[in-house]
CSV table of C-alpha atoms in Angstrom, one decimal:
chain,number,residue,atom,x,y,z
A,4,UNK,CA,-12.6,40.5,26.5
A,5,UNK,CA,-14.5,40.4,23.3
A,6,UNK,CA,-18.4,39.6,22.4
A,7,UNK,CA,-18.8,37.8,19.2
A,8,UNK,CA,-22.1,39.3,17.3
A,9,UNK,CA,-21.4,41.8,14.7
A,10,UNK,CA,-18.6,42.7,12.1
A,11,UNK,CA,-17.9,45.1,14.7
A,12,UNK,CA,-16.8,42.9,17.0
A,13,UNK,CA,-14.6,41.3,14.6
A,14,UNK,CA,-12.9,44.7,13.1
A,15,UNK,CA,-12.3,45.1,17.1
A,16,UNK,CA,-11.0,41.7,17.3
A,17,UNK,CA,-8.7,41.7,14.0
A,18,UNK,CA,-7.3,44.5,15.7
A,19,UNK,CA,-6.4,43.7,19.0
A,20,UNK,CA,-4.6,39.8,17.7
A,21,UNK,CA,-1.1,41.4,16.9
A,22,UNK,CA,-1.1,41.6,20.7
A,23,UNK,CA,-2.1,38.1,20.9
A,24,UNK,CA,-0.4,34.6,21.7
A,25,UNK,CA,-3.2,32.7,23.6
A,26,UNK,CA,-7.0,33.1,23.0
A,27,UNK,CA,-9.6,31.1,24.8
A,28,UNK,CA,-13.2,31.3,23.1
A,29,UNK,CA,-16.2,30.5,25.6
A,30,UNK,CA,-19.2,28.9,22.9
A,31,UNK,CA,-18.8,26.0,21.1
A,32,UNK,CA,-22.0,26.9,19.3
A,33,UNK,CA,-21.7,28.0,15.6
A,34,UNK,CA,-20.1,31.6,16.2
A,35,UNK,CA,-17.4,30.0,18.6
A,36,UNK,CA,-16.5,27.5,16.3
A,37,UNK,CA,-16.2,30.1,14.0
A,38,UNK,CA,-13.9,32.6,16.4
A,39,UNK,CA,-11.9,29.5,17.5
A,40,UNK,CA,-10.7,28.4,13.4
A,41,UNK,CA,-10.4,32.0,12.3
A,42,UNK,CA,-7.9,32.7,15.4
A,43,UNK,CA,-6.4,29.1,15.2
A,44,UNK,CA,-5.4,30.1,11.5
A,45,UNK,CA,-3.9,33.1,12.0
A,46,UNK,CA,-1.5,31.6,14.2
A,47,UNK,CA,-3.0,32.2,17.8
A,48,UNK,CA,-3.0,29.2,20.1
A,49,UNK,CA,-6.4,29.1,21.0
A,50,UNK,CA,-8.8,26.5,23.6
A,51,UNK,CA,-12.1,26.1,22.8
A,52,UNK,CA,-14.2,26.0,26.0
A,53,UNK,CA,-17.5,24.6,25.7
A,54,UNK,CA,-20.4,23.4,28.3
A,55,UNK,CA,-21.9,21.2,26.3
A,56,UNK,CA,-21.6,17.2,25.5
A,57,UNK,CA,-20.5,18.3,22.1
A,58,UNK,CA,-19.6,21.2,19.7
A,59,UNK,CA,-22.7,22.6,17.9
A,60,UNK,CA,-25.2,20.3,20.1
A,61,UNK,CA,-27.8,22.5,18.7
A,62,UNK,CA,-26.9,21.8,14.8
A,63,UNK,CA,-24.9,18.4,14.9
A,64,UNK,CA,-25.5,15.0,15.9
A,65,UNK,CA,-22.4,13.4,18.2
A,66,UNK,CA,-20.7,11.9,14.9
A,67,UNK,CA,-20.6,15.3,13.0
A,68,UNK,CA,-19.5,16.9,16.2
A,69,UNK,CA,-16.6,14.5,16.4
A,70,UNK,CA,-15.7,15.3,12.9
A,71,UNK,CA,-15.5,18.9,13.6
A,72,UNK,CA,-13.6,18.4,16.6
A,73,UNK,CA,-10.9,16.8,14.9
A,74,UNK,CA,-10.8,19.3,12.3
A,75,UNK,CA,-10.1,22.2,15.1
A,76,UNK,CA,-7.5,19.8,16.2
A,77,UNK,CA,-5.7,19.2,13.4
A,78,UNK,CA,-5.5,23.3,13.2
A,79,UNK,CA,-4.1,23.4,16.5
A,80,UNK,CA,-7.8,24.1,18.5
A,81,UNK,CA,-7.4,22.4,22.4
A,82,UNK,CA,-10.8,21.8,22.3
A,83,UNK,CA,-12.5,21.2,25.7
A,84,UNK,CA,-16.4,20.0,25.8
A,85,UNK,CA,-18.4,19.6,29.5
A,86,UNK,CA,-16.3,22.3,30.6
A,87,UNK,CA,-17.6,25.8,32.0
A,88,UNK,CA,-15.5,29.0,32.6
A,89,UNK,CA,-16.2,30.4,35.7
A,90,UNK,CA,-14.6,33.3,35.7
A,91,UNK,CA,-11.9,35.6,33.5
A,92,UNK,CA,-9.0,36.7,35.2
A,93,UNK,CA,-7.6,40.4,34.6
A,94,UNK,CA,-5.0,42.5,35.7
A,95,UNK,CA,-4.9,46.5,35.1
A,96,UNK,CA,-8.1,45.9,33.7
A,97,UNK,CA,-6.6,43.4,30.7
A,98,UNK,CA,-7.4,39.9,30.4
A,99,UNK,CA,-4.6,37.1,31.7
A,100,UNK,CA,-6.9,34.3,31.6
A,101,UNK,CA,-9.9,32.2,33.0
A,102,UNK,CA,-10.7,30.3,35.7
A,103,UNK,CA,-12.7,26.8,35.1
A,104,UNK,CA,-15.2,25.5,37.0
A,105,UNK,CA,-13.1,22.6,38.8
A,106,UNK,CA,-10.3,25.8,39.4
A,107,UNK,CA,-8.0,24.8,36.5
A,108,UNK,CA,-6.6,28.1,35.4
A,109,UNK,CA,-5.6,29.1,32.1
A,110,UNK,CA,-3.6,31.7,30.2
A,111,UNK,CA,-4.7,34.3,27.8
A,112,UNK,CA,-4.7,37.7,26.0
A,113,UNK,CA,-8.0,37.3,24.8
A,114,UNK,CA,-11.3,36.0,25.7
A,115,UNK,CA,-14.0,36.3,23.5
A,116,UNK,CA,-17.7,35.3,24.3
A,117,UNK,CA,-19.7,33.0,22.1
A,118,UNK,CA,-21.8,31.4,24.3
A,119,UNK,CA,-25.2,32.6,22.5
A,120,UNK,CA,-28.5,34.0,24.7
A,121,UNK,CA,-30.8,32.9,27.3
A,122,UNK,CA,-34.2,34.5,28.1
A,123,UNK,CA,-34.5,37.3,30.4
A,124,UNK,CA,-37.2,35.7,31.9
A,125,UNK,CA,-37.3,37.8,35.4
A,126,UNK,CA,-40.1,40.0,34.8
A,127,UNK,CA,-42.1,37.4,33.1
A,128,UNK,CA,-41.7,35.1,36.7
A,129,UNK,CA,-42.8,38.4,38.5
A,130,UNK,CA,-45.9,38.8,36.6
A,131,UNK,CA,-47.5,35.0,37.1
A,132,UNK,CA,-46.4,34.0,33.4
A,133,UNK,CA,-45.4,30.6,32.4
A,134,UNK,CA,-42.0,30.2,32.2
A,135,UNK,CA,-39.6,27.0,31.1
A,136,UNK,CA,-36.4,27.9,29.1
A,137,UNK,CA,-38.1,30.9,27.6
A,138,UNK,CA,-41.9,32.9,28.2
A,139,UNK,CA,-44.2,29.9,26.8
A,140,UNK,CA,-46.3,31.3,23.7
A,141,UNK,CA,-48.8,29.7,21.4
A,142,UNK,CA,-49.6,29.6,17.9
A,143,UNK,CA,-51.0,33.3,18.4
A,144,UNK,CA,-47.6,34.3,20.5
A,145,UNK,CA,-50.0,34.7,23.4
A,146,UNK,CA,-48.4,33.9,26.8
A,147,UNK,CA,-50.3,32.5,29.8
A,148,UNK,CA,-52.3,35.9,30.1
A,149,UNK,CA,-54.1,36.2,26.6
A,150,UNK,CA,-53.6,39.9,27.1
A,151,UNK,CA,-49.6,39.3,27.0
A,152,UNK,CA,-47.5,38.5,23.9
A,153,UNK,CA,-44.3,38.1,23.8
A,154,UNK,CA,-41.5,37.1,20.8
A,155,UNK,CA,-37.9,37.1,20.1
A,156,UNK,CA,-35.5,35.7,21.9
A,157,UNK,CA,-37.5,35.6,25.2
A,158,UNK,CA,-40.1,33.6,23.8
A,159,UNK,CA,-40.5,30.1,23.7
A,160,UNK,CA,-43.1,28.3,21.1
A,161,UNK,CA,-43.6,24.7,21.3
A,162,UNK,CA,-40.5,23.8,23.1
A,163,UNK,CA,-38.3,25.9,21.0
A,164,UNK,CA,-36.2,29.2,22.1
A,165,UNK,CA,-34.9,30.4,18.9
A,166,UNK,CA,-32.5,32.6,19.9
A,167,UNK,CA,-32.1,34.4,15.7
A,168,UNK,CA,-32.9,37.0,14.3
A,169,UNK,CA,-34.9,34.9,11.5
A,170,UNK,CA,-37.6,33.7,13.6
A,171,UNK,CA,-37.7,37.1,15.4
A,172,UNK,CA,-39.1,38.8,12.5
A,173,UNK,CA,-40.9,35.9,11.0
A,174,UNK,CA,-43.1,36.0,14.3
A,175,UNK,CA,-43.0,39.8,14.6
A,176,UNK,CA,-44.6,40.0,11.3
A,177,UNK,CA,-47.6,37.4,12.2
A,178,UNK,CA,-48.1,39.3,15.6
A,179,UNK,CA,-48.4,41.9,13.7
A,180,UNK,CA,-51.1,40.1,11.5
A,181,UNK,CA,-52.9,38.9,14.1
A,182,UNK,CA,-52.9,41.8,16.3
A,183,UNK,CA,-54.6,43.2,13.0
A,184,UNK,CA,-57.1,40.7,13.4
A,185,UNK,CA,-55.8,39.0,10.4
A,186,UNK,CA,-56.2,34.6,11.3
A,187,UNK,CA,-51.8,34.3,10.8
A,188,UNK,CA,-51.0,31.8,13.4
A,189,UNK,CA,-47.7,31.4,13.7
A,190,UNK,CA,-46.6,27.7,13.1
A,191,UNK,CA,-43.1,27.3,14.0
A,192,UNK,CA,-39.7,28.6,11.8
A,193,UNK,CA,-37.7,26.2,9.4
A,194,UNK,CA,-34.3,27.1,9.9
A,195,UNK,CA,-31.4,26.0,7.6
A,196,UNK,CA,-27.8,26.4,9.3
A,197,UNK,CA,-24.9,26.3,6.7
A,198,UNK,CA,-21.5,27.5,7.6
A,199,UNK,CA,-17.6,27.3,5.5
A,200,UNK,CA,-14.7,27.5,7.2
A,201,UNK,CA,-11.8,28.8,5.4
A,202,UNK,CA,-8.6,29.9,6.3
A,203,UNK,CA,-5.1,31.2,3.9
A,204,UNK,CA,-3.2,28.0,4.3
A,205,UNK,CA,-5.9,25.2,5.2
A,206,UNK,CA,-8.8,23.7,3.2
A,207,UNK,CA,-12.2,25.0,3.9
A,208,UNK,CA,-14.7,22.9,5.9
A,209,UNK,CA,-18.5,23.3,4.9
A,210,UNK,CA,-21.2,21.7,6.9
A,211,UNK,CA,-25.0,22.1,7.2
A,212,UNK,CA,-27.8,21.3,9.4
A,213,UNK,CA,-31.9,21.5,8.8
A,214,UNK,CA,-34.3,20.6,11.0
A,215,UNK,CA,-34.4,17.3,13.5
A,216,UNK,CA,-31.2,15.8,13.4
A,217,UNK,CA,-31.7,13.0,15.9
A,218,UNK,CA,-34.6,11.1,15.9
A,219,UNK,CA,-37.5,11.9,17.7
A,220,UNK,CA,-39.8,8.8,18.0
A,221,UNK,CA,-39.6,4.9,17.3
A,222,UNK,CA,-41.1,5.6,13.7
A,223,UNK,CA,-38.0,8.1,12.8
A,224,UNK,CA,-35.6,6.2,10.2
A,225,UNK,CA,-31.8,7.7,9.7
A,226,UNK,CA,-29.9,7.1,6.7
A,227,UNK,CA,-26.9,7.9,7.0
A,228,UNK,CA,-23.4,7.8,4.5
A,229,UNK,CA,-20.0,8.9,6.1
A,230,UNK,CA,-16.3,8.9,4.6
A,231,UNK,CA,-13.5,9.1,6.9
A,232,UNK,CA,-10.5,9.3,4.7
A,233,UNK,CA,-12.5,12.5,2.8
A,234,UNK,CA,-13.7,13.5,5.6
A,235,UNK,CA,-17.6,14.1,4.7
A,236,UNK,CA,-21.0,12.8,6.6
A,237,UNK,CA,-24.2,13.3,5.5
A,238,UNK,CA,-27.3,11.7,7.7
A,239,UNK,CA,-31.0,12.6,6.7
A,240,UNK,CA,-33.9,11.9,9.2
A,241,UNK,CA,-37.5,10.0,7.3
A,242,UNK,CA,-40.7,10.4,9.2
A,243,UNK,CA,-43.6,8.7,8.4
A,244,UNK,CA,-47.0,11.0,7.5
A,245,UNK,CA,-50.4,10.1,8.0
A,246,UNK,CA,-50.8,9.1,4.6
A,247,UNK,CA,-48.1,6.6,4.8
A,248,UNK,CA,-45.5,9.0,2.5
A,249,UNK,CA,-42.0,9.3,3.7
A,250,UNK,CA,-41.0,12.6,4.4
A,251,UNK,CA,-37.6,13.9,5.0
A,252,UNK,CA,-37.9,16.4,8.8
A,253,UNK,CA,-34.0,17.2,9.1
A,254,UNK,CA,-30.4,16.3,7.7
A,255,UNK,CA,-26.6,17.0,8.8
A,256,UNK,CA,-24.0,17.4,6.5
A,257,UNK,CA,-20.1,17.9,7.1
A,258,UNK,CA,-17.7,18.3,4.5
A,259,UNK,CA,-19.7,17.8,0.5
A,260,UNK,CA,-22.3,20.0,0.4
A,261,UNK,CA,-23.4,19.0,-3.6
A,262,UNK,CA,-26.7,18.1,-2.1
A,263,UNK,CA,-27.4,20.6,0.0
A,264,UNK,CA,-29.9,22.4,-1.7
A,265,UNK,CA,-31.7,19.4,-3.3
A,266,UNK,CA,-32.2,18.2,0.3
A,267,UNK,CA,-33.3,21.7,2.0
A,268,UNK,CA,-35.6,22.0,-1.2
A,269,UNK,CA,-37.1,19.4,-0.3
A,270,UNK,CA,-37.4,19.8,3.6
A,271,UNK,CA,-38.7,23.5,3.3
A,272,UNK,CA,-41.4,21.9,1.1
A,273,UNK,CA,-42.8,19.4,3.4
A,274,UNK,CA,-42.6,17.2,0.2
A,275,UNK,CA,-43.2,13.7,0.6
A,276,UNK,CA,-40.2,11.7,-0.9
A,277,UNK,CA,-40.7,10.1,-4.5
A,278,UNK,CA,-37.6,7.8,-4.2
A,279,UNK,CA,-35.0,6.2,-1.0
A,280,UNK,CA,-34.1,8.2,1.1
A,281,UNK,CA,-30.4,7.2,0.4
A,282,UNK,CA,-30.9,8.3,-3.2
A,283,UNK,CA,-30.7,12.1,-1.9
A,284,UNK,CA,-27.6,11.3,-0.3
A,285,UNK,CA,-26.2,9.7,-3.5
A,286,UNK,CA,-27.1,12.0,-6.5
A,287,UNK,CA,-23.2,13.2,-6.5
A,288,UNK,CA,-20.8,11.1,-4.9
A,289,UNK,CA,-20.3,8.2,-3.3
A,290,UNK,CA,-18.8,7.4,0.0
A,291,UNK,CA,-16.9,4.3,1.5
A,292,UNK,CA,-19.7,4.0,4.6
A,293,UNK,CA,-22.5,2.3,3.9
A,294,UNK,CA,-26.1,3.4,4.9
A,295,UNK,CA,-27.3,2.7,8.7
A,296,UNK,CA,-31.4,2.6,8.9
């Protein structure tokens, strides 16, 4: 059994495959997605095991999800969502499998853990603090005791339990600001998720998420463009301001990427939009789907 974090853990993998025929991969987040195609392309039979509705439910939007799926499944991925892995089964100490949650058993010579972090959120409970997913922290990344900071992946700031390394420093730095007495609230990180999946015999698959992707309120507009026979989906979310200015909050892409970084420009800058929405989606190619608003 393998974690799934560092290039270590891949030079251990890469190692142990020419023992392996069957792989199961526990995280359909953006590291098991990841574990699943690079196995699935070197010829392992692999099943994808995820608890979730859908793969990446943190990233994609159902219809990306369902794009991705069937691009694992086209490489040979079982792909399995709503499903948790109870337990893995072992003999002499080496893996022969996992148990699922409704006792469906199934074969393998490798299991490797994607399924991300959650909160250590014992002590926190112990000590009186407010506690949801993560240790509840304001702008300041003070907890329920103003004497109490807390940050990283235990921390949760306005609903949000970042889980990243990004974020991690970005609020360790303002802590460190404000416990300076420097005024460095911390607002919140803008995170832009981009992955490519390649593989020696298979084309890649590239696909990016930024900010909402799903609307959050009856103001929210979605534009959205897809192509089925190339494959490619690109959806922006357009909120409202108070000035009455569009403004673009968060996007999903899958499979043409040329207007990626004209669209995360233009998120990371809070900039309200000068032109349609559908304009940003259209400045390279153009798809068979028309827009939905």
């Amino acid at each position: 059994m393998f974690a799934f974090r560092t290039m270590a853990d891949c030079a251990l993998i890469d190692a142990h495959l020419p023992n392996v025929r069957q792989a199961v991969v526990v995280g359909g987040g953006l590291l098991g997605v990841s574990a699943a195609r690079a196995l699935a392309v070197r010829g392992v039979q692999v099943v994808l095991a995820h608890q979730g509705e859908h793969l990446m439910e943190r990233h994609l939007d159902e219809e990306a999800a369902e794009l991705l799926r069937t691009h694992l499944t086209e490489l040979g991925v079982e792909v399995h969502t709503e499903c948790r892995v109870r337990s893995a089964l072992t003999e002499d100490r080496r893996i022969t499998g996992v148990e699922l949650a409704d006792g469906f058993r199934l074969d393998a010579e490798l299991l490797i853990m994607a399924a991300g972090v959650r909160p250590r959120t014992g002590l926190a409970l112990a000590a009186g603090l407010e506690v949801r997913r993560g240790i509840v922290v304001d702008d300041r990344l003070r907890t329920s005791d103003p004497a109490v900071h807390a940050l990283g992946d235990c921390a949760e700031h306005r609903g949000t339990v970042y889980g990243l390394a990004g974020p991690a420093l970005a609020q360790a730095d303002r802590l460190a600001r404000i416990l300076t007495g420097q005024d460095a609230p911390y607002e919140g990180s803008r995170l832009l998720t981009r992955l490519t999946l390649t593989g020696p015999d298979s084309a890649p698959l590239d696909l990016a998420a930024f900010g909402e992707t799903v609307p959050a309120g009856p103001g929210d507009r979605v534009v959205r463009l897809a192509d089925a026979s190339r494959g490619t989906y690109r959806k922006v979310i357009v909120r409202r301001d108070e000035q009455g200015g569009d403004r673009l909050v968060g996007g999903v892409l899958l499979g043409d990427l040329d207007t990626v970084g004209d669209l995360a420009g233009t998120w990371e800058g809070d900039e309200a939009l000068s032109a349609h929405p559908l304009h940003l989606l259209t400045t390279q190619s153009t798809t068979t789907g028309g827009p939905s608003r």
